[in-house]
Short mmCIF file of C-alpha atoms and ligand atoms in Angstrom, two decimals:
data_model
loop_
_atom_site.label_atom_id
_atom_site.label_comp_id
_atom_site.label_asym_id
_atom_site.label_seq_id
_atom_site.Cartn_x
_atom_site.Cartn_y
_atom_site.Cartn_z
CA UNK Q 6 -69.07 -1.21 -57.58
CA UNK Q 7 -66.67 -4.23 -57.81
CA UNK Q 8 -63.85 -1.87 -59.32
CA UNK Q 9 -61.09 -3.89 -60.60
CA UNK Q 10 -62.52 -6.92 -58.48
CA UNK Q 11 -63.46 -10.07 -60.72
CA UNK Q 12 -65.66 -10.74 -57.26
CA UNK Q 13 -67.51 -9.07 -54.60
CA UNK Q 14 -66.47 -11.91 -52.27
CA UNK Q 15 -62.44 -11.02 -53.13
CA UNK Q 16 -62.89 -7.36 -52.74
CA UNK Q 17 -64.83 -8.33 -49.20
CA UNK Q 18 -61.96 -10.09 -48.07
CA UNK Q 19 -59.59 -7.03 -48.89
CA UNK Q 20 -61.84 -5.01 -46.90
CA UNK Q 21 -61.11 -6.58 -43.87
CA UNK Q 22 -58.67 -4.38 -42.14
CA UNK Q 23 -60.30 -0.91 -43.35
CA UNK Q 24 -63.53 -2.56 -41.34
CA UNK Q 25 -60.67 -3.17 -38.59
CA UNK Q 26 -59.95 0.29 -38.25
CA UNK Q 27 -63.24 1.95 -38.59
CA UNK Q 28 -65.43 -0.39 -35.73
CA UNK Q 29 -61.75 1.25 -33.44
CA UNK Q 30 -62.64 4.64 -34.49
CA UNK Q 31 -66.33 4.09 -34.00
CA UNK Q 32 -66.40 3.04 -30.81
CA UNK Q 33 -63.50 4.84 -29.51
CA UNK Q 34 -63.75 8.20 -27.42
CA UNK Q 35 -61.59 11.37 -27.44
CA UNK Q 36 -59.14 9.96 -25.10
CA UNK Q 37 -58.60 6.71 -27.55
CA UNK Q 38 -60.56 4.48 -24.95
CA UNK Q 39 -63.47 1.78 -25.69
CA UNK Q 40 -66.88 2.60 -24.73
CA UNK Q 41 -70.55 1.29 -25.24
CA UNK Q 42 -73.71 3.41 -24.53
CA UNK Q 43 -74.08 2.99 -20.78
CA UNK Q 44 -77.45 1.10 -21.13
CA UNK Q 45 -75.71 -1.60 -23.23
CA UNK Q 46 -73.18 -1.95 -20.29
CA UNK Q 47 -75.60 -2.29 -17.91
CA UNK Q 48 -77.47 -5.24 -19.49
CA UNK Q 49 -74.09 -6.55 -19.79
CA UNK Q 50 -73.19 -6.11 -16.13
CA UNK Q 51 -76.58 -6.68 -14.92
CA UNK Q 52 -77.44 -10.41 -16.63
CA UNK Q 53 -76.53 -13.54 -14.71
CA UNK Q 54 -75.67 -15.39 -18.35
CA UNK Q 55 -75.78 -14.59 -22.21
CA UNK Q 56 -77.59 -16.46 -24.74
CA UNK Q 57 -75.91 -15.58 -27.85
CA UNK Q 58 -78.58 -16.81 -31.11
CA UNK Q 59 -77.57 -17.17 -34.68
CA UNK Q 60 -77.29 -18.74 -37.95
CA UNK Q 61 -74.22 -19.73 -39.97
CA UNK Q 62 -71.36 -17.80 -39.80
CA UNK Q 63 -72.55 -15.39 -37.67
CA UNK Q 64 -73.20 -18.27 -35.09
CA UNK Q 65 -69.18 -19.57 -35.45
CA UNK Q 66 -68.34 -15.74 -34.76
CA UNK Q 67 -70.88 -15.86 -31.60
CA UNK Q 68 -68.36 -19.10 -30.68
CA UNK Q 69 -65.85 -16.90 -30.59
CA UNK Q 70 -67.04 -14.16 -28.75
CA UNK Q 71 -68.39 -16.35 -26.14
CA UNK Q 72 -65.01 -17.42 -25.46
CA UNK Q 73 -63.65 -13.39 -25.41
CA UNK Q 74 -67.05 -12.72 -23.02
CA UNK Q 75 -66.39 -15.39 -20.89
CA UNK Q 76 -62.09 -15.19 -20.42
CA UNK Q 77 -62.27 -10.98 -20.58
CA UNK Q 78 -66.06 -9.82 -18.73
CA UNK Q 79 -66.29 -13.19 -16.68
CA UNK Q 80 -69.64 -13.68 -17.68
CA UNK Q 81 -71.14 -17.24 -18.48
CA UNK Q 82 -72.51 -17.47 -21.99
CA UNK Q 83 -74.24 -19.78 -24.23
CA UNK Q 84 -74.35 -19.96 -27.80
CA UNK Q 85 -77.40 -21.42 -29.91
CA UNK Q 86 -78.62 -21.67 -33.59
CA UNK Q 87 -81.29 -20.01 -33.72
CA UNK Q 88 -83.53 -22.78 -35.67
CA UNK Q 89 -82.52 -24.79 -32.83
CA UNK Q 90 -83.84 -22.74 -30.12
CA UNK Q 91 -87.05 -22.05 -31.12
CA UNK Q 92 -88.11 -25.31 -30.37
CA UNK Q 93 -85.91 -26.60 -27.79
CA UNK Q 94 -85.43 -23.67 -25.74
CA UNK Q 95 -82.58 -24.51 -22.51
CA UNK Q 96 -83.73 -23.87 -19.28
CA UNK Q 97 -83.38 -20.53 -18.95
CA UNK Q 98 -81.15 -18.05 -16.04
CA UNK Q 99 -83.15 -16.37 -14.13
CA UNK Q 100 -81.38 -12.83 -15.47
CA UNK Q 101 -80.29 -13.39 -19.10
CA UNK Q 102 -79.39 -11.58 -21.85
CA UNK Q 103 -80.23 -12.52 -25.51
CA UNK Q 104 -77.79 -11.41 -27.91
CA UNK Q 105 -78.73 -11.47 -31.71
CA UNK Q 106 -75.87 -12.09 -34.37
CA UNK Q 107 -76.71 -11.03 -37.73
CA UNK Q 108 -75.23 -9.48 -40.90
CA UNK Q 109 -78.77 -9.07 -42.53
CA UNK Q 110 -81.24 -8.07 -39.44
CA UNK Q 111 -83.68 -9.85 -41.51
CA UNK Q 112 -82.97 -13.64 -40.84
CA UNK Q 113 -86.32 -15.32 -40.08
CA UNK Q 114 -84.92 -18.13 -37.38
CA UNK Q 115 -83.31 -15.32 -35.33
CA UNK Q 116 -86.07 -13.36 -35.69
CA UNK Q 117 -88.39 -15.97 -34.35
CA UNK Q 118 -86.61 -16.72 -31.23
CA UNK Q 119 -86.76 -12.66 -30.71
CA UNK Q 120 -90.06 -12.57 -30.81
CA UNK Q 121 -90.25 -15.46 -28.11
CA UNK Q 122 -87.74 -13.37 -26.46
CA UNK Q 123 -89.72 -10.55 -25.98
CA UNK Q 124 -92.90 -12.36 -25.40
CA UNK Q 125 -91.01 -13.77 -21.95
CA UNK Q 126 -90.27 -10.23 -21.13
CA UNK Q 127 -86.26 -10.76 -21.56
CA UNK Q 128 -83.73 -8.01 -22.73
CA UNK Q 129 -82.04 -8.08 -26.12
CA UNK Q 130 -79.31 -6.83 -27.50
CA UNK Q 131 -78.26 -6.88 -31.71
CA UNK Q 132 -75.35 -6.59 -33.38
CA UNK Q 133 -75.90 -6.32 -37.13
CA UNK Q 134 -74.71 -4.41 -40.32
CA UNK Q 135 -77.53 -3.29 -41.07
CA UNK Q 136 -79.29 -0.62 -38.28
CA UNK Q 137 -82.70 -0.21 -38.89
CA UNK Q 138 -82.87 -4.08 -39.94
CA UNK Q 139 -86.20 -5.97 -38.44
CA UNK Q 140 -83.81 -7.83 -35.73
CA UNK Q 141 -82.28 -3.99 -34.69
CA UNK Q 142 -85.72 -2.40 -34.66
CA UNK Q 143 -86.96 -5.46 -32.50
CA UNK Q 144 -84.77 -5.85 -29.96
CA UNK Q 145 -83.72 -3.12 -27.30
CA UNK Q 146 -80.49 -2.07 -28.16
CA UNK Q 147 -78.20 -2.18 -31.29
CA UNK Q 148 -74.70 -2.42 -31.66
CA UNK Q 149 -73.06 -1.17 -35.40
CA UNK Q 150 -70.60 -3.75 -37.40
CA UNK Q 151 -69.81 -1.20 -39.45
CA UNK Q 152 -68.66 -3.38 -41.76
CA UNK Q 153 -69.94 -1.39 -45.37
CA UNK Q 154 -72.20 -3.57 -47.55
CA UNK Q 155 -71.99 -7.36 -47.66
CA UNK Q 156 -73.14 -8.40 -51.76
CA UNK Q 157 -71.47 -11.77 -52.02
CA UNK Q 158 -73.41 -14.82 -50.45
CA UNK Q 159 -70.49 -15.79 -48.70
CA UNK Q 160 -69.97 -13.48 -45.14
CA UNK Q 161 -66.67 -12.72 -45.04
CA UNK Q 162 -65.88 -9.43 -43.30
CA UNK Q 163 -69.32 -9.19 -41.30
CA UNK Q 164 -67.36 -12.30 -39.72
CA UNK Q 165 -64.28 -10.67 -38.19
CA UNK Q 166 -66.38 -7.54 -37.45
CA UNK Q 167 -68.60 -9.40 -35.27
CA UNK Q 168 -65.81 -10.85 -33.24
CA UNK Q 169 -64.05 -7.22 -33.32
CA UNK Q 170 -67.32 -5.85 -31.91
CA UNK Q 171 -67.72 -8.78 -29.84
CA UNK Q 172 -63.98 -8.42 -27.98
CA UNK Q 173 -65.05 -4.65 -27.44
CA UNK Q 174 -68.59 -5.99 -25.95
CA UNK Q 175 -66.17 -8.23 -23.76
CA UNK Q 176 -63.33 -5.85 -23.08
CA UNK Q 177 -65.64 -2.85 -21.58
CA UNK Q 178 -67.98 -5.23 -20.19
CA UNK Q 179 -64.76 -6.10 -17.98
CA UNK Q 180 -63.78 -2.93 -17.36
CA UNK Q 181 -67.27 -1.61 -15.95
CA UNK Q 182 -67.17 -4.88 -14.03
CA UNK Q 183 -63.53 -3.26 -12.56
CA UNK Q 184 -61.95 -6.44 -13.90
CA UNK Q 185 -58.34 -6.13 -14.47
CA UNK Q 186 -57.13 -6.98 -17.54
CA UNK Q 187 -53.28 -6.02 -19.25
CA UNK Q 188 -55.02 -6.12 -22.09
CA UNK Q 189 -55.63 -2.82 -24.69
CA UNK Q 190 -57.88 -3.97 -26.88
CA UNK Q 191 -57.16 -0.64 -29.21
CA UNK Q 192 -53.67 -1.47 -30.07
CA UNK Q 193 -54.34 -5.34 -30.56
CA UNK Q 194 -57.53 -4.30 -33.25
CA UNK Q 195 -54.51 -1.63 -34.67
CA UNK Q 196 -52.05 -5.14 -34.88
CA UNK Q 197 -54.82 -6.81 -36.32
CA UNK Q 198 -55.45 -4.61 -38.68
CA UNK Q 199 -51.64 -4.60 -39.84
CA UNK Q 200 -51.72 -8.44 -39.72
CA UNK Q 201 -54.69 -8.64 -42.15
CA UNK Q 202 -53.00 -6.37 -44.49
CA UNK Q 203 -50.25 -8.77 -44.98
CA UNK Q 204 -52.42 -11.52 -45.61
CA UNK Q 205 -54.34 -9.44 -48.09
CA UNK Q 206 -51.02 -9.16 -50.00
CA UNK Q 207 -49.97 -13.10 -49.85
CA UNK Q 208 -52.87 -14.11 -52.34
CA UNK Q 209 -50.92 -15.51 -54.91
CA UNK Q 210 -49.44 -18.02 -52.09
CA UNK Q 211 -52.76 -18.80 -51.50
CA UNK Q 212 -53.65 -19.62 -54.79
CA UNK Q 213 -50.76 -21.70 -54.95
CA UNK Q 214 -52.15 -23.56 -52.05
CA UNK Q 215 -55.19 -24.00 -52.85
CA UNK Q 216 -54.77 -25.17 -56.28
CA UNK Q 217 -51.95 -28.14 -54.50
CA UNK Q 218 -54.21 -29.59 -51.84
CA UNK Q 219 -58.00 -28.69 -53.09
CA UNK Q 220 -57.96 -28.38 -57.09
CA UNK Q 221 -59.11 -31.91 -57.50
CA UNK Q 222 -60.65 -33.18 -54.50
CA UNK Q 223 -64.40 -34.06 -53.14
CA UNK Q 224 -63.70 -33.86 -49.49
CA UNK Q 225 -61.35 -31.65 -47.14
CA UNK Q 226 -60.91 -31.57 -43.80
CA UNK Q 227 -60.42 -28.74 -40.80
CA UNK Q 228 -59.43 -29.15 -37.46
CA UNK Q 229 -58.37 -27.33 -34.63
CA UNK Q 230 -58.58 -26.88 -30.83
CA UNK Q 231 -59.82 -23.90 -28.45
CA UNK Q 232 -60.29 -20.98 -31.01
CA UNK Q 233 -58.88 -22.42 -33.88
CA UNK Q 234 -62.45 -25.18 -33.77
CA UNK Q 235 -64.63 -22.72 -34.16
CA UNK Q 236 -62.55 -20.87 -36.80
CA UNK Q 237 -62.10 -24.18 -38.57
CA UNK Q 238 -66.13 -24.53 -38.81
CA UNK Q 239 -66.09 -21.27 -40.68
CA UNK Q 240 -63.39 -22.31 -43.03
CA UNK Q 241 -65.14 -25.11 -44.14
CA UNK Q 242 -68.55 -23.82 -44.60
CA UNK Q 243 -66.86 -21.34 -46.83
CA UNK Q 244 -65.26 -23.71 -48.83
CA UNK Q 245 -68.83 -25.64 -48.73
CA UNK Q 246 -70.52 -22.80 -49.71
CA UNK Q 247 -69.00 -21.52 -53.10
CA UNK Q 248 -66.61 -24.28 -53.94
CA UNK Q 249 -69.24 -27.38 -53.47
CA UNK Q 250 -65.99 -29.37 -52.04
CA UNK Q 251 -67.50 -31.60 -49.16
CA UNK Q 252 -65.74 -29.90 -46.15
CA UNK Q 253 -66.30 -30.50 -42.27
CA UNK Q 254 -64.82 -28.70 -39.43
CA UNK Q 255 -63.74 -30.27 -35.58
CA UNK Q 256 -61.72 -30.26 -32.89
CA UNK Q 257 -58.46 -32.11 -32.88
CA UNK Q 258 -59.29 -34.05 -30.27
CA UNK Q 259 -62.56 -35.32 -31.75
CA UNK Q 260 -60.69 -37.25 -34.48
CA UNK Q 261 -59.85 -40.20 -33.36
CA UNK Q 262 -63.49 -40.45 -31.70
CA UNK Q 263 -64.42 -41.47 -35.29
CA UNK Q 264 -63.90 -38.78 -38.22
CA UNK Q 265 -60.31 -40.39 -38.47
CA UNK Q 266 -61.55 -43.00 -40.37
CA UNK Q 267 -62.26 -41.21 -43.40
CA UNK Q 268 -58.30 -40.36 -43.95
CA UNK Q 269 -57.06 -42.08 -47.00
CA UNK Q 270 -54.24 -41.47 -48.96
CA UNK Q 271 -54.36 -37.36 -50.38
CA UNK Q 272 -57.18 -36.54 -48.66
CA UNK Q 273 -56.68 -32.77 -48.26
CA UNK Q 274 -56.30 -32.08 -43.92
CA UNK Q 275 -55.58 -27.94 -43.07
CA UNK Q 276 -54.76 -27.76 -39.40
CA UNK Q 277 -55.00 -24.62 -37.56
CA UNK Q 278 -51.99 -24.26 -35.08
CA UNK Q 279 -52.37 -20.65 -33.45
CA UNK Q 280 -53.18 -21.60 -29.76
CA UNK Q 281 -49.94 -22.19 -27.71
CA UNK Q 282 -51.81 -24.03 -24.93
CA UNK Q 283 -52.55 -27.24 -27.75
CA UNK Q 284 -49.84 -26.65 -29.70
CA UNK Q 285 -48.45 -30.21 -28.91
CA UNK Q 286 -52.13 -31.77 -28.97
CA UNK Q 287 -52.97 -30.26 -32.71
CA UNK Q 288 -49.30 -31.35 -33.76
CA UNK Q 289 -50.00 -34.48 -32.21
CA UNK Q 290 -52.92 -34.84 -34.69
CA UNK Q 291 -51.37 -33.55 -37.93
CA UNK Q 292 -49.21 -36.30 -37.40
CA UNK Q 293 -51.70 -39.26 -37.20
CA UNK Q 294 -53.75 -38.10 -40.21
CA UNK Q 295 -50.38 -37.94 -42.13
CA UNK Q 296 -49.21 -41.52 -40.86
CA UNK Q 297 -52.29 -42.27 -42.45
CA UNK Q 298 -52.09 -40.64 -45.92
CA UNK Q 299 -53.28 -37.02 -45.21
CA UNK Q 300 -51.99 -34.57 -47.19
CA UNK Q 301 -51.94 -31.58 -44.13
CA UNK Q 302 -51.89 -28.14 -44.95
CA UNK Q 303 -50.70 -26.26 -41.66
CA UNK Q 304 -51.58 -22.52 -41.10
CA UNK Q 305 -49.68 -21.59 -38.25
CA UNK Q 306 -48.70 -18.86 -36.04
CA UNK Q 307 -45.54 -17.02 -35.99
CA UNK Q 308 -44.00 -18.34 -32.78
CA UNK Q 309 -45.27 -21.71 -33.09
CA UNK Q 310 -44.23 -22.66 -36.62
CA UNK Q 311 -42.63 -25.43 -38.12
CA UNK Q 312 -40.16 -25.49 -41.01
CA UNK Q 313 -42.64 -28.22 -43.01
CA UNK Q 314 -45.75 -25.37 -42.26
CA UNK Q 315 -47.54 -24.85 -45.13
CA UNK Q 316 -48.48 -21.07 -44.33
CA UNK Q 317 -47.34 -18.67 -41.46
CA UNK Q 318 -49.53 -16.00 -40.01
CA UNK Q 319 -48.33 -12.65 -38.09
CA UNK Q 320 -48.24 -12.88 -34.56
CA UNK Q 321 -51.39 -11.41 -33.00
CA UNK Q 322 -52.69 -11.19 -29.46
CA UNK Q 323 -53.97 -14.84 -28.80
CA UNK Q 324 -57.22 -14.36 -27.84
CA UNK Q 325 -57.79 -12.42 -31.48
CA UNK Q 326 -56.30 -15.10 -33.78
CA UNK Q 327 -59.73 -15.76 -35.03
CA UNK Q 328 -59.53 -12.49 -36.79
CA UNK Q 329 -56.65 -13.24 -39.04
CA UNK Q 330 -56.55 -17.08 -39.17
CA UNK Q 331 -59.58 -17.21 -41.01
CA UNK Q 332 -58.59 -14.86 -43.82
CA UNK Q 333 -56.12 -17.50 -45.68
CA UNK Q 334 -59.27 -20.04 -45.10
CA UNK Q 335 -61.84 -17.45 -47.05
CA UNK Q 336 -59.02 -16.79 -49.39
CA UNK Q 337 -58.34 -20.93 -49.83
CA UNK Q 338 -61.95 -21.20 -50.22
CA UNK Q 339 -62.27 -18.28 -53.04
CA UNK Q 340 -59.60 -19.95 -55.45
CA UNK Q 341 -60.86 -23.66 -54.57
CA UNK Q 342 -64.07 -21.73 -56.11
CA UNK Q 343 -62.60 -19.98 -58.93
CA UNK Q 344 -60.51 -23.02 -60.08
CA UNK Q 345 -63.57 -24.62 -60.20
CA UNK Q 346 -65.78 -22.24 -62.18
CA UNK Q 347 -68.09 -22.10 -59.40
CA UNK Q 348 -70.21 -18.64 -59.27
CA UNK Q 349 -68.11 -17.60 -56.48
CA UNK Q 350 -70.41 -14.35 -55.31
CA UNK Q 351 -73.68 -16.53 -55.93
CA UNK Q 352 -73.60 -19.76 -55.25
CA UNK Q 353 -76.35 -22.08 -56.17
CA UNK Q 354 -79.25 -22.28 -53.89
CA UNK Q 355 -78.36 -19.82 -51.30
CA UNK Q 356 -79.94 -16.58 -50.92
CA UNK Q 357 -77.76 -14.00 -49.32
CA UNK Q 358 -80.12 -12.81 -46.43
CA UNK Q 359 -82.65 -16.10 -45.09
CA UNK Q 360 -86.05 -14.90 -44.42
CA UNK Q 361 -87.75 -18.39 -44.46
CA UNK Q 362 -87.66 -20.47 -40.97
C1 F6R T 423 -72.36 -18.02 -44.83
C2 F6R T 423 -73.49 -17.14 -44.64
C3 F6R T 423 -74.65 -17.60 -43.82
C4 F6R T 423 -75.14 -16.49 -42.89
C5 F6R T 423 -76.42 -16.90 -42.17
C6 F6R T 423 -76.87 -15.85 -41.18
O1 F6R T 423 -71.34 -17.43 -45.56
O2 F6R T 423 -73.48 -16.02 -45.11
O3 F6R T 423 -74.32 -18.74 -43.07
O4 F6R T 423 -74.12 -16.20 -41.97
O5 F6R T 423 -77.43 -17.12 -43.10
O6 F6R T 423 -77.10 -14.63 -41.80
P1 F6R T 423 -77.22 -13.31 -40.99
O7 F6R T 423 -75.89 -13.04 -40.34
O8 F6R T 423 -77.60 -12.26 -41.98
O9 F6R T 423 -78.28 -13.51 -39.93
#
């Protein structure tokens, strides 16, 4: 099934914009718009606020989507770890919606907090890969992720599927709210799609890159602002996960409020830049971890590049950049992995679908 893969995890990766292109034409009608089942709509248009509940990295994509929810539908949402939840449940709206992130359907803290869910009466809505999973089955309504079958540990393209089903969650929640947005969400996924291609073909580049600023190290370092945060928590659990490198994610501005004291001279920094509204902030940071030894590894976006940028990424629609920026961090992660000799499709003590609490 791997082909000429060495790796489920690399052939995952490549998959990324065929997944792209399928959740369009699976949720597109005749006449090349959006649409959602008209009961899905209406729990979207009918909640006062979202509670979005999941594990890993299907809670960093429910970061992002709150984000596309919140800027596109105008709804409020929250987003919670599941494990988290269960036992220290918010105060709750007085309409909400629960929505369930997970690749599996089987993942035993989500499920848990569903259960509570529906014990309180409260409607639920799933997106998963796998329909017919316990968390589908339980909750009221399921949403596809279409994303084929996910064997390596690490999630890579259930990721960007549940942010692409996520913006389309977002973008026809607006539109049955009769919010007006210039915004076709078709053609961005379509210039997604082409983006992700060309990263798919710049893996030797990556390689490069990841054998310059992670081959030897303990520790690396992610940071962003806006979007690029939460993408930068993905990136390093992925290099946590199959590479055993000690990684952490934040936001730019969150350095100097402590982290920044763990800079010494090489240690490995990768700096998201893909947000034009921080650009100067997240510059403004890659420069005081390299005034203090940092060895910074920018991933830009075309448009707000630098000549010293390590790696430049196609110009997408900003409020998608998730989509794309974090394929150079799964691919960075992969080689840190392989250079390694780590098991890069099993790592050790993870289990690829968590049905312990
Ligand atoms: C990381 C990873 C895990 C899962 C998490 C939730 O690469 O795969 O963090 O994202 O265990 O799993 P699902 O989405 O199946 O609920």
């Amino acid at each position: 099934e791997k082909g000429t893969y060495d790796h489920f995890m690399l052939k995952e990766i490549d998959e990324q914009p065929l997944v792209m292109r399928k959740i369009i034409e699976a949720y597109e009608n005749e006449q090349n718009q959006l649409v959602l089942p008209p009961e899905i709509l209406s729990a979207t248009t009918g909640c006062d606020r979202i509670y979005i509940i999941a594990c890993g990295t299907s809670y960093h994509a429910g970061l992002v989507g709150k984000q596309l929810l919140e800027k596109l539908a105008q709804v409020s949402v929250e987003v919670h770890v599941a494990s988290e939840f269960s036992y220290n449940m918010p105060l709750l709206s007085g309409k909400p919606l629960f929505i369930f992130i997970s690749q599996s359907g089987e993942t035993a803290d989500s499920r848990s907090v569903l259960v509570k869910v529906k014990e309180m009466g409260f409607p639920a809505l799933t997106l998963t890969n796998v329909p017919g999973s316990t968390l589908s089955r339980e909750a009221d309504y399921t949403l596809n992720l279409h994303a084929g079958p996910e064997i390596a540990v690490a999630s890579t393209k259930a990721y960007t599927a549940q942010i692409a089903v996520l913006a389309i969650l977002a973008a026809t929640t607006a539109k049955a709210k009769g919010i007006q947005t210039d915004f076709d969400l078709v053609q961005e996924l379509a210039i997604v799609a082409n983006a992700m291609e060309v990263l798919t073909q710049q893996k030797e580049t990556i390689e490069e890159l990841a054998h310059a600023y992670l081959d030897t190290t303990r520790n690396a370092f992610f940071i962003g602002r806006s979007a690029d945060y939460f993408v930068c928590l993905e990136g390093a659990l992925k290099l946590k996960e199959i590479s055993y490198i000690q990684a952490e994610g934040f936001a730019g501005g969150e350095l100097k409020h402590g982290t920044i004291a763990l800079i010494e001279e090489g240690t490995p920094v990768i700096a998201l830049d893909t947000q034009a509204g921080v650009h100067g902030a997240i510059r403004g940071n890659v420069q005081e971890v390299v005034a203090r030894g940092a060895n910074a590894l920018v991933v830009s976006m075309q448009g707000l590049e630098l000549d010293e940028d390590a790696f430049v990424l196609p110009h997408v629609h900003e409020l998608l950049t998730p989509l794309i920026s974090v394929v150079p961090l799964q691919l960075l992660a992969y080689y840190a992995a392989l250079h390694s000799d780590c098991d890069v499709d099993k790592p050790r003590n993870l289990a690829k679908s968590v049905t312990v609490e």
